[in-house]
């Protein structure tokens, strides 16, 4: 599988005014080809041009490979211009007022670069015949473009390691042009990796250096066919931009996948279009391997400043009334970003996500979160985003009312006490009767002497309010004490029966009773009288009610421990159980596989694999009991100690037998250095055929390890490959 390595420019948008035959720059890449032919490489030349520039470039372009030390021509090749211009990119200026589309013009050729021909230690470089015209810029006088790529002979036989052969070289994805603002820092990131993409690359063995370099032109009469461009007044290789060059990183990290992010920036001081160059130097373990050159253009504009962005919190419809960022549940506050600013648009965000449809300078909110606003000024290249305004929602306090008489019944001429349970400390109370505040009733308790609907309102330290559910206080009247009927249950029923009596507030007693629940298992078989006693003079209620709880006997059942038999053996199940059909019991075994009968008390089991059986016993009284027993089949494991993978169809693979009992078994095979060369799991059970990564392994001894299951038995031993 081939991977591309890339260099991605995350820059602010770009744009070009339409102009005929513009070429912005380009690059030459050399890539390793994964073919069966040795030393085959792709040489790809890419120019960045507008449509007219594409038409103006030659249909066939000459390239030369030169020896670095004396600039002698070693080889000439030609490449045709690709008709595929699908690699098209649109770019816009920062304020979207200008837009251009440019294409990637490709010249590709496959070459065989053999080490015996390219062996000079100073290396070789590839350049193209000059093409033009370069898009006119403020800093470069010459117009023809020459692209450059250098490689050392070490590249032609470089290997990453014995298990992962292949060449690597840095590359970058095409980008051609970008916009900057005068006197403003612009940052972007160059992302560099390897082609093919390698794992395990690091600064210790894979080094990339990035530097500014001058754009190149050509001279067909000189010994050295490529030349540095002629600079206009005030510009030089050390000052390609007005005010200096790009600021490049001095240190960067290569991650585990062999990719590095190189942050660069520039702060040009004058508007105009400028040609610049970059050069990546690639080495491995201190040995220089390649140099990748790229020509690039930028346009610098005088940009309008962004508008200021701040947020003030106020009461709704009262922007001058400052409000707290802590908002009571159900309430709202107003966020203000400054009204009546001409040519300004607003975009609001909550927790980083845009709030659809909110384009005004104010925003009314009732949800907690981090709110920001982005202001955009017409004609400005940049926006301005405010610092977050953190709105937190404070839950309204909650309060419950408890009555000293649970029924809420008021005895004639008597009284009862209402108490509060609040969710917050240090709250203020106000009692209400029939929704009207009771004068002076501001304590946590209240004495009731008349009927009505009572509630209490509370206010916490944040000014948030809550109110209890109203409690109805009624006059007492004669009420009959009664209990709900208790359903018949079986003795092995572990579910509790909830007891209920009327009026509420009484106490239950009897066998198996705990507070207001009845346990059939604790009570045992039999008929149990359960009493409900109500004796509360304050509620004007007394009395007793009795209901009988009937508990039926469940069939006694215990299948005993799990059984182990051989693959040709059997076992009788439930041998010690005295239950039988003559006692009025019914039996049902599941599954029926391997049983002499699924409907007898003690069947004979001869399963062909380990099986868990469940027995359900039903009594004539409707009660049932269940239990489970597992019959385990014990089998042997056969592990061959040799095989002959010679392709004769006999003993060509190594396959242990008898592992059917261990479906999760994992098999590993190691060479004499301890490297794993084979791994079989439940999701990958291909037999071992004596190869590793498609290559036949040599004859000899290898070690195996079979893990039957997690924390289970491990088989270890040696196997012999004979060829």
XYZ file of C-alpha atoms in Angstrom:
723
model
C 0.000 0.000 0.000
C 1.429 3.399 -0.983
C 1.197 6.394 1.308
C 1.689 10.038 0.423
C 3.537 12.303 2.723
C 2.468 15.782 2.737
C 3.159 19.350 3.684
C -0.101 21.190 4.418
C -0.354 24.978 4.574
C -3.128 26.099 6.956
C -3.112 29.724 5.860
C -5.640 32.520 5.750
C -7.514 32.527 2.391
C -5.994 33.675 -0.892
C -7.002 35.204 -4.145
C -5.536 36.466 -7.401
C -6.730 39.064 -9.854
C -7.228 37.522 -13.284
C -4.080 37.821 -15.408
C -2.901 35.862 -18.444
C -0.249 33.124 -18.291
C 0.617 33.266 -14.601
C 2.886 30.613 -13.078
C 3.236 30.926 -9.313
C 5.889 28.285 -8.625
C 6.226 24.545 -8.294
C 8.256 21.587 -7.043
C 9.899 18.308 -8.138
C 9.168 15.155 -6.104
C 10.898 11.790 -6.316
C 8.944 8.832 -4.946
C 9.799 5.184 -4.429
C 7.673 2.759 -6.492
C 6.623 -0.529 -4.864
C 7.208 -2.693 -7.983
C 9.060 -5.903 -8.731
C 11.632 -3.920 -10.720
C 14.597 -2.769 -8.658
C 15.484 0.922 -8.263
C 12.321 2.241 -9.962
C 11.301 5.763 -8.896
C 8.583 8.220 -9.928
C 9.798 11.714 -10.744
C 6.907 14.151 -10.556
C 7.156 17.823 -11.506
C 4.252 20.099 -10.561
C 3.738 23.736 -11.595
C 1.080 25.990 -10.058
C -0.571 28.143 -12.726
C -3.814 29.717 -13.850
C -5.654 28.222 -16.831
C -3.740 30.401 -19.281
C -0.472 29.346 -17.643
C -1.480 25.713 -18.117
C -2.064 26.319 -21.819
C 1.266 28.171 -22.160
C 3.378 25.450 -20.549
C 4.950 23.053 -23.115
C 3.244 19.755 -23.869
C 6.598 17.991 -23.474
C 9.291 19.158 -21.048
C 12.957 18.215 -20.857
C 14.634 17.315 -17.538
C 18.290 16.693 -16.734
C 20.005 14.736 -13.962
C 23.374 16.337 -13.084
C 26.275 15.283 -10.876
C 26.529 17.791 -8.011
C 30.301 18.070 -7.673
C 31.007 19.104 -11.301
C 27.487 19.768 -12.711
C 28.015 17.205 -15.494
C 24.852 15.978 -17.247
C 24.367 12.275 -16.453
C 20.957 11.588 -17.954
C 18.216 13.402 -19.895
C 14.553 12.455 -19.904
C 11.325 13.980 -21.184
C 7.896 14.037 -19.563
C 4.528 14.852 -21.127
C 2.187 17.409 -19.612
C -0.739 15.670 -17.953
C -4.156 16.390 -19.410
C -5.685 15.755 -16.012
C -6.133 19.089 -14.215
C -8.585 17.749 -11.624
C -6.246 19.049 -8.907
C -7.835 22.504 -8.940
C -7.923 24.868 -5.971
C -9.866 28.067 -5.351
C -8.505 30.707 -3.018
C -9.913 33.960 -1.679
C -8.488 37.046 -0.053
C -9.018 37.392 3.664
C -12.089 39.629 3.267
C -13.460 37.493 0.386
C -13.370 40.440 -2.023
C -11.038 38.654 -4.469
C -10.995 35.081 -5.682
C -8.898 33.019 -8.074
C -8.666 29.447 -9.224
C -5.342 27.807 -10.052
C -4.468 24.345 -11.311
C -1.704 21.828 -10.698
C 0.166 21.136 -13.953
C 1.864 17.721 -13.724
C 4.821 16.186 -15.606
C 5.452 12.606 -14.423
C 8.070 10.049 -15.498
C 9.271 6.668 -14.130
C 13.049 6.207 -13.988
C 15.462 3.445 -13.007
C 18.229 4.975 -10.857
C 20.796 2.248 -10.305
C 23.464 2.593 -7.582
C 26.313 1.688 -9.940
C 25.444 4.686 -12.160
C 24.608 7.140 -9.365
C 27.381 6.463 -6.870
C 29.114 9.822 -6.400
C 29.069 10.737 -2.662
C 28.217 14.409 -3.440
C 24.927 13.275 -4.963
C 22.875 14.334 -7.997
C 20.198 16.889 -8.781
C 17.225 17.021 -11.157
C 16.165 20.272 -12.861
C 13.796 21.166 -15.688
C 14.416 23.324 -18.749
C 13.337 26.878 -17.808
C 9.656 27.675 -18.284
C 7.821 30.981 -18.030
C 6.486 33.326 -17.326
C 6.636 33.594 -13.533
C 3.785 35.696 -12.159
C 5.336 39.197 -11.749
C 6.276 40.021 -8.145
C 7.663 43.001 -6.234
C 10.896 41.290 -5.210
C 12.062 39.152 -8.194
C 13.272 40.585 -11.517
C 13.703 37.404 -13.591
C 10.701 35.567 -15.065
C 11.722 32.022 -16.056
C 11.239 29.222 -13.486
C 13.572 26.300 -12.766
C 12.704 23.647 -10.133
C 15.332 21.633 -8.255
C 15.602 18.286 -6.432
C 18.819 16.739 -4.975
C 19.383 13.145 -3.841
C 22.377 11.237 -2.498
C 23.438 7.735 -3.616
C 22.582 6.472 -0.115
C 18.920 7.034 -0.922
C 18.973 4.369 -3.627
C 19.611 1.505 -1.186
C 18.286 2.948 2.061
C 16.248 0.566 4.278
C 14.385 1.488 7.438
C 14.924 -1.905 9.070
C 15.084 -5.575 8.135
C 11.354 -6.124 8.612
C 10.193 -2.944 6.814
C 12.302 -2.296 3.693
C 11.681 0.743 1.547
C 12.816 4.267 0.791
C 11.477 7.406 2.445
C 11.615 11.012 1.286
C 9.763 14.156 2.439
C 6.977 15.589 0.281
C 4.264 18.218 0.569
C 0.805 18.646 -0.902
C 0.392 21.381 -3.522
C -0.485 24.910 -2.434
C 0.617 27.906 -4.429
C -0.493 31.284 -3.171
C -1.724 33.021 -0.042
C -2.747 36.366 1.379
C -1.140 38.233 4.279
C -1.931 41.507 6.017
C 0.715 44.212 6.312
C 2.442 44.472 9.698
C 0.466 41.531 11.112
C 1.912 38.191 12.161
C 0.492 35.359 10.078
C 1.066 31.833 11.319
C 0.657 28.589 9.460
C 1.917 25.030 9.789
C 3.969 22.915 7.420
C 3.259 19.238 7.995
C 6.051 16.912 6.884
C 6.127 13.128 6.854
C 7.675 10.274 4.889
C 6.739 8.515 1.644
C 5.985 5.650 2.085
C 4.688 6.565 5.556
C 6.810 4.775 8.174
C 6.107 4.011 11.786
C 8.750 4.407 14.447
C 10.496 7.395 12.866
C 12.000 9.844 15.319
C 14.512 12.654 15.588
C 17.160 10.090 16.407
C 16.972 8.392 13.006
C 14.926 10.675 10.729
C 15.917 14.353 10.527
C 14.183 17.147 8.599
C 15.555 20.684 8.296
C 13.472 23.502 6.836
C 15.016 26.737 5.518
C 14.175 29.798 3.430
C 15.787 29.719 -0.003
C 15.827 31.904 -3.098
C 13.608 31.143 -6.102
C 15.518 29.720 -9.088
C 15.796 30.578 -12.762
C 17.846 29.112 -15.612
C 20.875 29.945 -17.786
C 21.415 27.618 -20.766
C 24.861 29.101 -21.465
C 26.342 28.592 -17.995
C 28.035 25.509 -16.602
C 25.461 25.457 -13.800
C 22.115 25.509 -15.569
C 20.129 26.740 -12.557
C 20.711 30.172 -11.024
C 19.360 32.260 -8.155
C 16.872 34.853 -9.391
C 17.906 38.487 -9.793
C 16.524 40.463 -6.845
C 14.991 43.897 -7.156
C 16.341 46.771 -5.071
C 15.839 46.268 -1.334
C 15.462 42.465 -1.555
C 17.951 39.628 -1.159
C 18.100 35.948 -0.077
C 18.094 37.145 3.542
C 15.147 39.509 2.932
C 12.762 37.969 0.414
C 9.821 39.786 2.058
C 9.599 43.459 3.024
C 10.763 43.333 6.622
C 12.525 39.955 6.510
C 11.969 36.283 5.708
C 9.648 33.680 7.165
C 10.326 32.747 10.802
C 11.095 29.018 10.827
C 11.110 26.614 13.795
C 14.449 25.675 15.313
C 13.049 22.555 16.970
C 10.178 20.247 16.181
C 9.006 16.759 17.141
C 8.434 13.783 14.849
C 5.555 11.668 16.140
C 5.329 7.869 16.200
C 3.863 7.820 12.674
C 6.790 9.761 11.200
C 4.943 13.082 10.846
C 6.161 16.504 12.056
C 4.320 19.843 12.261
C 6.582 22.840 11.539
C 5.001 26.167 12.555
C 6.217 29.176 10.534
C 5.169 32.817 10.408
C 5.892 36.128 8.700
C 5.164 39.820 9.269
C 5.587 41.617 5.915
C 5.771 45.404 6.072
C 4.543 46.402 2.594
C 1.701 45.468 0.260
C 2.473 43.588 -2.961
C 3.055 40.128 -4.484
C 6.275 38.279 -3.515
C 8.034 35.102 -4.659
C 9.650 32.962 -1.937
C 11.289 29.566 -1.680
C 11.520 26.774 0.884
C 13.940 23.858 1.070
C 13.550 20.630 3.079
C 16.782 18.770 3.839
C 16.204 15.135 4.728
C 18.722 12.845 6.426
C 18.639 9.488 8.202
C 20.996 8.693 11.084
C 23.153 11.709 10.163
C 23.449 10.756 6.439
C 22.043 13.398 3.973
C 19.509 11.772 1.657
C 17.526 14.413 -0.255
C 16.665 18.095 -0.695
C 13.136 19.085 -1.793
C 12.731 22.630 -3.196
C 9.413 24.522 -3.452
C 8.668 27.947 -4.977
C 5.666 29.796 -3.573
C 4.005 33.228 -3.822
C 2.135 35.447 -1.363
C 0.180 38.675 -1.732
C 0.309 41.240 1.073
C -2.647 43.623 1.556
C -3.420 46.607 3.757
C -6.189 45.124 5.933
C -8.832 46.942 7.973
C -8.606 46.335 11.749
C -11.225 44.050 13.313
C -13.876 45.596 15.567
C -13.571 45.267 19.384
C -15.608 42.467 20.969
C -16.699 42.458 24.624
C -19.749 41.125 26.477
C -21.636 42.860 29.298
C -24.289 41.048 31.366
C -27.443 42.989 32.236
C -31.099 42.572 33.113
C -33.367 41.833 30.144
C -34.337 45.012 28.234
C -32.248 47.055 30.708
C -28.686 47.092 29.268
C -27.502 49.611 31.878
C -28.663 47.454 34.819
C -25.763 45.120 35.613
C -26.802 41.526 36.356
C -24.991 38.590 37.919
C -23.565 35.731 35.834
C -25.345 33.390 38.269
C -28.901 33.029 36.946
C -31.757 31.450 38.879
C -33.371 28.440 37.230
C -36.136 29.580 34.852
C -34.891 33.209 34.765
C -33.042 35.032 31.934
C -30.273 37.605 31.531
C -29.195 39.730 28.590
C -25.734 39.623 26.961
C -24.744 42.912 25.298
C -22.028 43.183 22.611
C -22.360 46.916 21.829
C -25.223 48.291 19.759
C -25.325 50.772 16.864
C -21.886 49.913 15.420
C -21.945 50.605 11.656
C -21.072 47.857 9.145
C -20.763 45.248 11.939
C -22.307 41.770 11.952
C -22.593 39.584 15.044
C -22.404 35.805 15.489
C -23.063 34.250 18.908
C -21.607 30.978 20.196
C -22.406 28.749 23.172
C -19.680 26.345 24.305
C -17.933 26.847 20.959
C -21.007 26.001 18.822
C -22.753 28.676 16.762
C -26.243 29.693 17.940
C -28.410 29.598 14.826
C -30.384 32.714 13.940
C -28.785 35.007 16.571
C -27.344 37.957 14.608
C -28.223 40.886 16.903
C -25.908 42.766 19.258
C -27.854 41.381 22.242
C -28.625 37.813 23.267
C -31.135 36.763 25.935
C -30.072 33.504 27.601
C -31.512 31.163 30.206
C -29.058 28.255 29.852
C -25.648 27.877 31.459
C -22.503 27.804 29.351
C -19.552 29.765 27.952
C -20.920 32.447 25.601
C -18.786 34.320 23.062
C -19.587 36.717 20.233
C -17.641 37.216 17.004
C -17.784 40.644 15.381
C -17.123 41.039 11.656
C -16.542 44.418 10.074
C -17.299 44.940 6.396
C -14.003 45.092 4.480
C -11.876 43.824 7.381
C -9.802 40.685 6.864
C -10.026 39.462 10.427
C -12.808 39.027 12.924
C -12.662 39.641 16.644
C -14.020 37.175 19.197
C -14.805 38.190 22.745
C -13.581 36.524 25.885
C -16.129 34.006 27.186
C -18.963 35.146 29.431
C -19.579 32.189 31.741
C -23.256 31.911 32.685
C -24.092 29.426 35.438
C -27.634 28.345 36.238
C -28.358 28.194 39.955
C -31.058 25.608 40.784
C -34.013 27.012 42.629
C -34.088 25.775 46.231
C -36.479 22.936 46.977
C -38.549 22.477 50.115
C -40.833 19.754 51.452
C -43.541 19.968 54.117
C -43.993 17.289 56.769
C -47.044 17.131 59.038
C -46.939 15.887 62.623
C -50.107 13.999 61.612
C -49.208 12.012 58.439
C -52.841 11.869 57.310
C -53.156 15.643 57.454
C -56.380 15.283 59.441
C -57.061 17.938 62.012
C -58.969 16.892 65.099
C -61.819 19.268 66.012
C -60.465 21.954 68.354
C -56.939 20.531 68.052
C -53.765 21.506 66.171
C -50.901 19.956 64.228
C -47.370 21.061 63.347
C -45.971 21.587 59.845
C -42.169 21.320 59.428
C -39.908 22.086 56.468
C -37.005 20.251 54.858
C -35.034 22.652 52.576
C -32.306 21.759 50.030
C -30.244 24.864 50.842
C -29.041 26.348 54.146
C -29.693 29.947 55.251
C -32.984 30.405 53.430
C -35.897 32.699 54.254
C -39.378 31.203 54.824
C -42.880 32.476 54.125
C -45.930 30.285 54.880
C -49.053 30.518 52.736
C -52.640 29.355 53.234
C -54.775 29.020 50.147
C -51.990 30.844 48.168
C -52.100 33.900 50.473
C -49.072 34.832 52.614
C -49.701 34.420 56.352
C -48.533 37.509 58.214
C -45.586 36.832 60.530
C -45.283 33.162 59.471
C -41.565 33.239 58.572
C -40.158 30.379 60.679
C -39.186 26.884 59.512
C -42.267 25.462 61.327
C -45.904 26.498 61.518
C -48.747 25.555 63.911
C -52.001 24.772 62.076
C -55.339 25.333 63.797
C -57.680 25.568 60.791
C -58.196 23.677 57.559
C -56.859 24.803 54.169
C -54.150 24.341 51.526
C -50.765 25.055 53.146
C -47.460 25.744 51.347
C -44.150 27.418 52.169
C -42.031 29.642 49.861
C -38.251 29.954 50.404
C -35.591 32.371 49.097
C -31.872 31.405 49.098
C -28.739 33.584 49.275
C -28.689 34.041 45.476
C -32.238 35.414 45.500
C -33.564 32.232 43.858
C -36.998 31.099 45.008
C -38.762 27.787 45.455
C -42.107 26.656 46.822
C -43.382 23.393 48.247
C -46.250 21.345 46.925
C -49.419 22.403 48.801
C -50.509 20.144 51.664
C -54.235 19.766 52.263
C -55.316 19.918 55.931
C -58.855 18.542 56.502
C -61.093 17.910 59.466
C -61.053 14.378 60.847
C -64.037 12.094 60.218
C -64.675 8.478 61.254
C -62.690 6.194 58.983
C -62.686 2.368 58.952
C -59.225 0.769 59.393
C -58.537 -1.822 56.657
C -55.739 -3.738 54.924
C -55.160 -4.716 51.294
C -55.453 -8.458 50.544
C -52.055 -10.257 50.554
C -51.554 -12.469 47.451
C -50.685 -16.175 47.793
C -46.925 -16.781 47.329
C -44.529 -19.760 47.157
C -41.913 -20.459 49.828
C -38.953 -19.875 47.486
C -40.276 -16.481 46.343
C -37.632 -13.868 47.288
C -39.723 -10.896 46.175
C -41.135 -8.801 49.016
C -44.875 -8.050 49.201
C -45.634 -4.399 49.941
C -48.276 -4.097 52.672
C -50.821 -1.275 52.559
C -53.381 -0.118 55.105
C -55.994 2.633 55.258
C -55.752 5.235 56.678
C -51.970 5.520 56.369
C -49.738 5.867 59.390
C -50.282 2.513 61.162
C -47.889 -0.347 61.928
C -47.796 -3.911 60.530
C -46.864 -7.029 62.525
C -46.709 -10.810 62.000
C -44.415 -13.562 60.655
C -42.125 -12.369 57.854
C -43.061 -8.691 58.380
C -40.427 -5.929 58.264
C -41.954 -2.451 58.508
C -44.418 -2.380 55.569
C -43.177 -5.483 53.680
C -43.870 -9.236 53.938
C -41.226 -11.869 53.019
C -42.726 -15.267 51.988
C -39.312 -16.907 52.332
C -38.772 -15.626 55.883
C -42.320 -16.497 56.987
C -42.149 -20.101 55.693
C -44.872 -22.471 54.572
C -48.266 -21.939 56.184
C -51.076 -19.412 56.795
C -49.778 -16.312 58.613
C -52.107 -13.685 60.152
C -50.774 -10.139 59.496
C -52.084 -7.257 61.628
C -52.331 -3.517 60.876
C -52.641 -1.310 63.974
C -53.528 2.386 63.850
C -53.273 4.131 67.219
C -52.632 7.887 66.970
C -54.746 10.116 69.218
C -53.429 13.185 67.382
C -55.080 11.963 64.175
C -58.256 10.986 65.971
C -57.898 7.493 64.479
C -57.557 4.041 66.160
C -58.282 0.503 65.015
C -56.895 -2.856 63.837
C -57.243 -4.866 60.616
C -56.031 -8.463 59.939
C -55.317 -10.282 56.669
C -53.916 -13.835 56.198
C -50.745 -14.378 54.146
C -50.712 -17.902 52.632
C -47.277 -19.354 51.705
C -47.276 -22.582 49.651
C -44.450 -25.124 49.696
C -42.052 -25.058 46.722
C -40.568 -28.368 45.469
C -37.209 -29.090 47.181
C -34.497 -29.160 44.518
C -30.667 -29.392 44.644
C -28.813 -30.811 41.607
C -25.427 -30.827 43.335
C -21.991 -29.987 41.869
C -21.129 -29.910 38.136
C -20.063 -33.236 36.576
C -17.007 -34.148 34.429
C -17.131 -37.064 31.953
C -15.093 -38.275 29.011
C -16.219 -37.737 25.431
C -17.630 -41.319 25.355
C -18.998 -41.404 28.909
C -22.271 -40.459 30.602
C -23.736 -39.591 33.994
C -27.125 -39.847 35.714
C -28.420 -36.460 36.843
C -30.348 -35.650 40.059
C -29.627 -39.079 41.563
C -30.360 -38.106 45.190
C -33.662 -36.301 44.604
C -36.646 -38.067 46.187
C -39.120 -36.165 43.980
C -40.915 -38.149 41.328
C -44.011 -37.955 39.192
C -46.017 -40.082 41.638
C -45.739 -37.273 44.181
C -47.587 -34.979 41.809
C -44.478 -33.256 40.436
C -43.719 -32.505 36.779
C -40.134 -32.386 35.465
C -38.718 -30.526 32.470
C -35.014 -30.558 31.471
C -33.562 -28.105 28.947
C -31.891 -28.571 26.607
C -33.002 -32.126 25.804
C -29.825 -32.831 23.794
C -28.001 -35.904 25.106
C -30.651 -36.848 27.741
C -32.376 -40.219 28.014
C -35.615 -38.297 28.685
C -36.226 -34.555 29.291
C -39.324 -35.175 31.476
C -38.114 -37.578 34.199
C -36.604 -36.730 37.572
C -33.166 -38.353 36.988
C -32.298 -38.786 33.280
C -29.039 -40.242 31.989
C -26.885 -37.601 30.211
C -24.480 -38.432 27.343
C -23.796 -35.036 25.665
C -21.240 -34.799 22.863
C -19.945 -31.476 24.200
C -19.939 -29.597 27.500
C -23.595 -28.725 28.245
C -25.427 -26.836 31.023
C -28.815 -28.415 31.881
C -31.629 -26.638 33.731
C -34.310 -28.614 35.600
C -37.712 -27.030 36.284
C -39.897 -28.893 38.833
C -43.586 -27.918 39.031
C -45.777 -28.937 41.965
C -49.539 -29.520 41.959
C -49.961 -26.304 44.015
C -48.513 -24.209 41.160
C -45.087 -23.580 42.781
C -41.927 -24.292 40.823
C -38.224 -24.697 41.556
C -35.253 -24.418 39.190
C -31.592 -25.470 39.345
C -28.743 -25.861 36.854
C -25.893 -28.363 36.486
C -23.097 -28.458 33.904
C -21.752 -31.696 32.389
C -18.181 -31.011 31.233
C -16.599 -33.085 28.439
C -12.899 -33.645 29.089
C -10.843 -34.156 25.888
C -7.163 -34.346 25.046
C -5.068 -31.953 22.936
C -2.688 -33.243 20.195
C 0.127 -30.884 19.109
C 2.301 -31.986 16.141
C 6.053 -31.470 16.648
C 6.943 -31.140 12.914
C 5.505 -30.493 9.428
C 6.787 -30.239 5.826
C 5.508 -27.100 4.005
C 6.958 -28.158 0.614
C 3.765 -27.837 -1.456
C 3.254 -31.558 -2.063
C -0.195 -31.416 -0.438
C 0.881 -33.682 2.431
C 1.496 -32.260 5.914
C 1.898 -28.746 4.448
C 0.433 -26.967 7.485
C 0.803 -27.207 11.271
C -2.556 -27.564 13.072
C -3.015 -28.657 16.724
C -6.013 -30.964 17.288
C -8.465 -31.123 20.174
C -8.794 -27.373 20.859
C -12.538 -27.372 20.191
C -13.074 -27.071 23.966
C -11.171 -23.819 23.909
C -12.818 -21.560 21.273
C -10.929 -18.514 22.660
C -7.521 -20.222 22.463
C -4.634 -18.056 21.156
C -1.660 -19.644 19.351
C 1.699 -17.876 18.852
C 4.877 -19.113 17.109
C 8.293 -17.475 17.634
C 11.597 -17.643 15.746
C 14.900 -18.289 17.532
C 15.284 -14.584 18.316
C 11.908 -14.471 20.072
C 10.089 -12.562 17.305
C 6.425 -13.522 16.853
C 5.971 -14.878 13.293
C 2.433 -16.307 13.628
C -0.612 -15.449 15.749
C -3.967 -17.241 15.666
C -7.016 -15.974 17.594
C -10.725 -16.791 17.643
C -11.201 -14.172 14.895
C -8.243 -15.396 12.785
C -7.778 -19.171 12.714
C -5.710 -19.658 9.537
C -3.314 -22.648 9.939
C 0.449 -21.969 10.061
C 1.915 -22.644 6.574
C 5.584 -21.929 7.346
C 5.638 -18.380 5.908
C 5.930 -14.884 7.397
C 4.598 -11.869 5.449
C 4.415 -14.088 2.339
C 8.045 -15.280 2.585
C 8.897 -18.929 3.300
C 10.704 -19.451 6.600
C 13.900 -21.525 6.688
C 13.965 -25.075 8.028
C 14.713 -25.376 11.719
C 13.252 -25.272 15.220
C 10.563 -22.772 16.273
C 8.792 -22.307 19.605
C 5.013 -22.340 20.120
C 2.729 -21.161 22.909
C -0.999 -22.069 23.199
C -3.064 -20.127 25.747
C -6.318 -22.074 26.145
C -8.273 -19.194 27.682
C -7.791 -16.085 29.806
C -5.736 -17.118 32.868
C -6.078 -20.733 31.659
C -3.589 -23.506 30.905
C -0.645 -22.719 28.570
C 0.927 -25.358 26.273
C 4.550 -24.629 25.330
C 6.942 -26.569 23.151
C 8.960 -26.686 19.936
C 8.057 -27.572 16.352
C 10.337 -28.415 13.429
C 9.963 -27.082 9.858
C 11.305 -29.588 7.314
C 11.599 -28.707 3.642
